[in-house]
């Protein structure tokens, strides 16, 4: 199960990476969202691909994990902490970390997180009700700091919890 490689994504990877991310959403959030949520995001895929391609062209980056056949099985990326999260006292946010359900428990998620964050102090937002993800981040030194945010748009009705890893 550890037969994969991690590399920086290119614009040629964006569509497949986003399709994999949608599959991860189906696997992780099926109990939290109705089927039309996933259909809506599938219909928005072309716009998301264009947006991500522009981001990569302007210097943004994210990492993908590929299986031996070249299929994307995970992705991760980080960004500088936004102004609203400066109170957390960390400089980077793990903005996304997704692995296909078949790779849960394989170490792939931890490896992707290590590639993005190293040992730096960081924060991550996790949807309440995604207990598996919360346990994963706790295992890797993140603690809920009491900050939550009610989501809007297609995510309305859910709340995110901020988790912070600070070695200090």
C-alpha positions as protocol buffer text, in pm:
chain_id: "A"
residue {
  index: 1
  type: UNK
  ca { x: 0 y: 0 z: 0 }
}
residue {
  index: 2
  type: UNK
  ca { x: 302 y: 230 z: 36 }
}
residue {
  index: 3
  type: UNK
  ca { x: 381 y: 203 z: -333 }
}
residue {
  index: 4
  type: UNK
  ca { x: 332 y: 564 z: -439 }
}
residue {
  index: 5
  type: UNK
  ca { x: 529 y: 873 z: -523 }
}
residue {
  index: 6
  type: UNK
  ca { x: 468 y: 1232 z: -417 }
}
residue {
  index: 7
  type: UNK
  ca { x: 550 y: 1524 z: -643 }
}
residue {
  index: 8
  type: UNK
  ca { x: 452 y: 1884 z: -713 }
}
residue {
  index: 9
  type: UNK
  ca { x: 137 y: 1907 z: -922 }
}
residue {
  index: 10
  type: UNK
  ca { x: 142 y: 2066 z: -1266 }
}
residue {
  index: 11
  type: UNK
  ca { x: -142 y: 2222 z: -1461 }
}
residue {
  index: 12
  type: UNK
  ca { x: -184 y: 1886 z: -1637 }
}
residue {
  index: 13
  type: UNK
  ca { x: -275 y: 1725 z: -1303 }
}
residue {
  index: 14
  type: UNK
  ca { x: -546 y: 1969 z: -1199 }
}
residue {
  index: 15
  type: UNK
  ca { x: -856 y: 1801 z: -1345 }
}
residue {
  index: 16
  type: UNK
  ca { x: -766 y: 1455 z: -1217 }
}
residue {
  index: 17
  type: UNK
  ca { x: -666 y: 1599 z: -877 }
}
residue {
  index: 18
  type: UNK
  ca { x: -1001 y: 1778 z: -844 }
}
residue {
  index: 19
  type: UNK
  ca { x: -1191 y: 1467 z: -952 }
}
residue {
  index: 20
  type: UNK
  ca { x: -1003 y: 1271 z: -685 }
}
residue {
  index: 21
  type: UNK
  ca { x: -1084 y: 1544 z: -429 }
}
residue {
  index: 22
  type: UNK
  ca { x: -1455 y: 1512 z: -514 }
}
residue {
  index: 23
  type: UNK
  ca { x: -1429 y: 1136 z: -464 }
}
residue {
  index: 24
  type: UNK
  ca { x: -1269 y: 1200 z: -124 }
}
residue {
  index: 25
  type: UNK
  ca { x: -1558 y: 1433 z: -37 }
}
residue {
  index: 26
  type: UNK
  ca { x: -1806 y: 1157 z: -129 }
}
residue {
  index: 27
  type: UNK
  ca { x: -1618 y: 912 z: 92 }
}
residue {
  index: 28
  type: UNK
  ca { x: -1573 y: 1147 z: 389 }
}
residue {
  index: 29
  type: UNK
  ca { x: -1893 y: 1354 z: 381 }
}
residue {
  index: 30
  type: UNK
  ca { x: -2163 y: 1117 z: 250 }
}
residue {
  index: 31
  type: UNK
  ca { x: -2329 y: 1122 z: 593 }
}
residue {
  index: 32
  type: UNK
  ca { x: -2304 y: 1502 z: 620 }
}
residue {
  index: 33
  type: UNK
  ca { x: -2425 y: 1615 z: 274 }
}
residue {
  index: 34
  type: UNK
  ca { x: -2709 y: 1524 z: 41 }
}
residue {
  index: 35
  type: UNK
  ca { x: -2634 y: 1372 z: -303 }
}
residue {
  index: 36
  type: UNK
  ca { x: -2718 y: 1702 z: -479 }
}
residue {
  index: 37
  type: UNK
  ca { x: -2421 y: 1862 z: -298 }
}
residue {
  index: 38
  type: UNK
  ca { x: -2183 y: 1632 z: -485 }
}
residue {
  index: 39
  type: UNK
  ca { x: -2370 y: 1675 z: -813 }
}
residue {
  index: 40
  type: UNK
  ca { x: -2345 y: 2053 z: -779 }
}
residue {
  index: 41
  type: UNK
  ca { x: -1968 y: 2038 z: -726 }
}
residue {
  index: 42
  type: UNK
  ca { x: -1926 y: 1800 z: -1021 }
}
residue {
  index: 43
  type: UNK
  ca { x: -2107 y: 2056 z: -1237 }
}
residue {
  index: 44
  type: UNK
  ca { x: -1870 y: 2329 z: -1112 }
}
residue {
  index: 45
  type: UNK
  ca { x: -1561 y: 2127 z: -1199 }
}
residue {
  index: 46
  type: UNK
  ca { x: -1465 y: 2312 z: -1520 }
}
residue {
  index: 47
  type: UNK
  ca { x: -1464 y: 2645 z: -1336 }
}
residue {
  index: 48
  type: UNK
  ca { x: -1259 y: 2499 z: -1052 }
}
residue {
  index: 49
  type: UNK
  ca { x: -1008 y: 2352 z: -1297 }
}
residue {
  index: 50
  type: UNK
  ca { x: -960 y: 2692 z: -1461 }
}
residue {
  index: 51
  type: UNK
  ca { x: -923 y: 2865 z: -1122 }
}
residue {
  index: 52
  type: UNK
  ca { x: -664 y: 2611 z: -999 }
}
residue {
  index: 53
  type: UNK
  ca { x: -471 y: 2629 z: -1327 }
}
residue {
  index: 54
  type: UNK
  ca { x: -452 y: 3009 z: -1293 }
}
residue {
  index: 55
  type: UNK
  ca { x: -331 y: 2965 z: -936 }
}
residue {
  index: 56
  type: UNK
  ca { x: -53 y: 2730 z: -1041 }
}
residue {
  index: 57
  type: UNK
  ca { x: 45 y: 2967 z: -1324 }
}
residue {
  index: 58
  type: UNK
  ca { x: 79 y: 3250 z: -1070 }
}
residue {
  index: 59
  type: UNK
  ca { x: 303 y: 3053 z: -834 }
}
residue {
  index: 60
  type: UNK
  ca { x: 69 y: 2855 z: -607 }
}
residue {
  index: 61
  type: UNK
  ca { x: 157 y: 2492 z: -558 }
}
residue {
  index: 62
  type: UNK
  ca { x: 22 y: 2170 z: -417 }
}
residue {
  index: 63
  type: UNK
  ca { x: 146 y: 1814 z: -401 }
}
residue {
  index: 64
  type: UNK
  ca { x: -7 y: 1497 z: -538 }
}
residue {
  index: 65
  type: UNK
  ca { x: 53 y: 1132 z: -460 }
}
residue {
  index: 66
  type: UNK
  ca { x: 33 y: 885 z: -746 }
}
residue {
  index: 67
  type: UNK
  ca { x: 6 y: 508 z: -743 }
}
residue {
  index: 68
  type: UNK
  ca { x: 235 y: 300 z: -970 }
}
residue {
  index: 69
  type: UNK
  ca { x: -11 y: 341 z: -1260 }
}
residue {
  index: 70
  type: UNK
  ca { x: 5 y: 721 z: -1230 }
}
residue {
  index: 71
  type: UNK
  ca { x: -344 y: 757 z: -1078 }
}
residue {
  index: 72
  type: UNK
  ca { x: -374 y: 1040 z: -827 }
}
residue {
  index: 73
  type: UNK
  ca { x: -455 y: 894 z: -485 }
}
residue {
  index: 74
  type: UNK
  ca { x: -388 y: 1192 z: -259 }
}
residue {
  index: 75
  type: UNK
  ca { x: -320 y: 1564 z: -255 }
}
residue {
  index: 76
  type: UNK
  ca { x: -211 y: 1827 z: -7 }
}
residue {
  index: 77
  type: UNK
  ca { x: -128 y: 2193 z: 2 }
}
residue {
  index: 78
  type: UNK
  ca { x: -57 y: 2473 z: 241 }
}
residue {
  index: 79
  type: UNK
  ca { x: -87 y: 2850 z: 239 }
}
residue {
  index: 80
  type: UNK
  ca { x: 36 y: 3130 z: 461 }
}
residue {
  index: 81
  type: UNK
  ca { x: -199 y: 3190 z: 752 }
}
residue {
  index: 82
  type: UNK
  ca { x: -462 y: 3453 z: 667 }
}
residue {
  index: 83
  type: UNK
  ca { x: -507 y: 3764 z: 879 }
}
residue {
  index: 84
  type: UNK
  ca { x: -815 y: 3629 z: 1059 }
}
residue {
  index: 85
  type: UNK
  ca { x: -609 y: 3334 z: 1187 }
}
residue {
  index: 86
  type: UNK
  ca { x: -306 y: 3530 z: 1305 }
}
residue {
  index: 87
  type: UNK
  ca { x: -421 y: 3483 z: 1666 }
}
residue {
  index: 88
  type: UNK
  ca { x: -330 y: 3114 z: 1633 }
}
residue {
  index: 89
  type: UNK
  ca { x: 37 y: 3214 z: 1635 }
}
residue {
  index: 90
  type: UNK
  ca { x: 140 y: 2998 z: 1340 }
}
residue {
  index: 91
  type: UNK
  ca { x: 254 y: 3092 z: 991 }
}
residue {
  index: 92
  type: UNK
  ca { x: 106 y: 2818 z: 773 }
}
residue {
  index: 93
  type: UNK
  ca { x: -233 y: 2657 z: 721 }
}
residue {
  index: 94
  type: UNK
  ca { x: -272 y: 2307 z: 587 }
}
residue {
  index: 95
  type: UNK
  ca { x: -538 y: 2413 z: 340 }
}
residue {
  index: 96
  type: UNK
  ca { x: -610 y: 2068 z: 205 }
}
residue {
  index: 97
  type: UNK
  ca { x: -519 y: 1710 z: 271 }
}
residue {
  index: 98
  type: UNK
  ca { x: -713 y: 1439 z: 91 }
}
residue {
  index: 99
  type: UNK
  ca { x: -644 y: 1071 z: 38 }
}
residue {
  index: 100
  type: UNK
  ca { x: -874 y: 811 z: -110 }
}
residue {
  index: 101
  type: UNK
  ca { x: -1048 y: 589 z: 144 }
}
residue {
  index: 102
  type: UNK
  ca { x: -854 y: 284 z: 20 }
}
residue {
  index: 103
  type: UNK
  ca { x: -540 y: 454 z: 158 }
}
residue {
  index: 104
  type: UNK
  ca { x: -676 y: 541 z: 504 }
}
residue {
  index: 105
  type: UNK
  ca { x: -433 y: 416 z: 766 }
}
residue {
  index: 106
  type: UNK
  ca { x: -154 y: 355 z: 512 }
}
residue {
  index: 107
  type: UNK
  ca { x: 63 y: 649 z: 619 }
}
residue {
  index: 108
  type: UNK
  ca { x: -2 y: 837 z: 294 }
}
residue {
  index: 109
  type: UNK
  ca { x: -187 y: 1123 z: 466 }
}
residue {
  index: 110
  type: UNK
  ca { x: 92 y: 1166 z: 720 }
}
residue {
  index: 111
  type: UNK
  ca { x: 353 y: 1159 z: 443 }
}
residue {
  index: 112
  type: UNK
  ca { x: 169 y: 1425 z: 241 }
}
residue {
  index: 113
  type: UNK
  ca { x: 130 y: 1641 z: 550 }
}
residue {
  index: 114
  type: UNK
  ca { x: 502 y: 1606 z: 624 }
}
residue {
  index: 115
  type: UNK
  ca { x: 590 y: 1713 z: 269 }
}
residue {
  index: 116
  type: UNK
  ca { x: 377 y: 2029 z: 303 }
}
residue {
  index: 117
  type: UNK
  ca { x: 444 y: 2124 z: 666 }
}
residue {
  index: 118
  type: UNK
  ca { x: 760 y: 1951 z: 776 }
}
residue {
  index: 119
  type: UNK
  ca { x: 773 y: 2002 z: 1152 }
}
residue {
  index: 120
  type: UNK
  ca { x: 646 y: 2361 z: 1139 }
}
residue {
  index: 121
  type: UNK
  ca { x: 374 y: 2484 z: 1368 }
}
residue {
  index: 122
  type: UNK
  ca { x: 54 y: 2501 z: 1164 }
}
residue {
  index: 123
  type: UNK
  ca { x: -323 y: 2512 z: 1169 }
}
residue {
  index: 124
  type: UNK
  ca { x: -595 y: 2319 z: 991 }
}
residue {
  index: 125
  type: UNK
  ca { x: -973 y: 2358 z: 974 }
}
residue {
  index: 126
  type: UNK
  ca { x: -1172 y: 2034 z: 1012 }
}
residue {
  index: 127
  type: UNK
  ca { x: -1544 y: 1988 z: 962 }
}
residue {
  index: 128
  type: UNK
  ca { x: -1723 y: 1888 z: 1281 }
}
residue {
  index: 129
  type: UNK
  ca { x: -1862 y: 1541 z: 1230 }
}
residue {
  index: 130
  type: UNK
  ca { x: -1551 y: 1431 z: 1039 }
}
residue {
  index: 131
  type: UNK
  ca { x: -1429 y: 1240 z: 1343 }
}
residue {
  index: 132
  type: UNK
  ca { x: -1173 y: 1039 z: 1149 }
}
residue {
  index: 133
  type: UNK
  ca { x: -996 y: 1356 z: 1032 }
}
residue {
  index: 134
  type: UNK
  ca { x: -1006 y: 1507 z: 1381 }
}
residue {
  index: 135
  type: UNK
  ca { x: -845 y: 1195 z: 1527 }
}
residue {
  index: 136
  type: UNK
  ca { x: -582 y: 1196 z: 1250 }
}
residue {
  index: 137
  type: UNK
  ca { x: -480 y: 1553 z: 1325 }
}
residue {
  index: 138
  type: UNK
  ca { x: -481 y: 1493 z: 1702 }
}
residue {
  index: 139
  type: UNK
  ca { x: -247 y: 1199 z: 1644 }
}
residue {
  index: 140
  type: UNK
  ca { x: -14 y: 1439 z: 1463 }
}
residue {
  index: 141
  type: UNK
  ca { x: -5 y: 1699 z: 1739 }
}
residue {
  index: 142
  type: UNK
  ca { x: -297 y: 1925 z: 1647 }
}
residue {
  index: 143
  type: UNK
  ca { x: -538 y: 2039 z: 1917 }
}
residue {
  index: 144
  type: UNK
  ca { x: -873 y: 2212 z: 1879 }
}
residue {
  index: 145
  type: UNK
  ca { x: -825 y: 2567 z: 2009 }
}
residue {
  index: 146
  type: UNK
  ca { x: -1193 y: 2650 z: 2056 }
}
residue {
  index: 147
  type: UNK
  ca { x: -1229 y: 2856 z: 1738 }
}
residue {
  index: 148
  type: UNK
  ca { x: -1516 y: 2750 z: 1512 }
}
residue {
  index: 149
  type: UNK
  ca { x: -1677 y: 2887 z: 1199 }
}
residue {
  index: 150
  type: UNK
  ca { x: -2023 y: 2822 z: 1059 }
}
residue {
  index: 151
  type: UNK
  ca { x: -1995 y: 2741 z: 690 }
}
residue {
  index: 152
  type: UNK
  ca { x: -2199 y: 2902 z: 413 }
}
residue {
  index: 153
  type: UNK
  ca { x: -2300 y: 2823 z: 57 }
}
residue {
  index: 154
  type: UNK
  ca { x: -2325 y: 2454 z: -27 }
}
residue {
  index: 155
  type: UNK
  ca { x: -2156 y: 2377 z: 306 }
}
residue {
  index: 156
  type: UNK
  ca { x: -2422 y: 2565 z: 507 }
}
residue {
  index: 157
  type: UNK
  ca { x: -2532 y: 2378 z: 816 }
}
residue {
  index: 158
  type: UNK
  ca { x: -2183 y: 2252 z: 894 }
}
residue {
  index: 159
  type: UNK
  ca { x: -1923 y: 2400 z: 1125 }
}
residue {
  index: 160
  type: UNK
  ca { x: -1546 y: 2391 z: 1099 }
}
residue {
  index: 161
  type: UNK
  ca { x: -1321 y: 2359 z: 1400 }
}
residue {
  index: 162
  type: UNK
  ca { x: -972 y: 2509 z: 1399 }
}
residue {
  index: 163
  type: UNK
  ca { x: -693 y: 2280 z: 1514 }
}
residue {
  index: 164
  type: UNK
  ca { x: -342 y: 2410 z: 1586 }
}
residue {
  index: 165
  type: UNK
  ca { x: -7 y: 2233 z: 1614 }
}
residue {
  index: 166
  type: UNK
  ca { x: 235 y: 2441 z: 1817 }
}
residue {
  index: 167
  type: UNK
  ca { x: 555 y: 2284 z: 1947 }
}
residue {
  index: 168
  type: UNK
  ca { x: 649 y: 2593 z: 2149 }
}
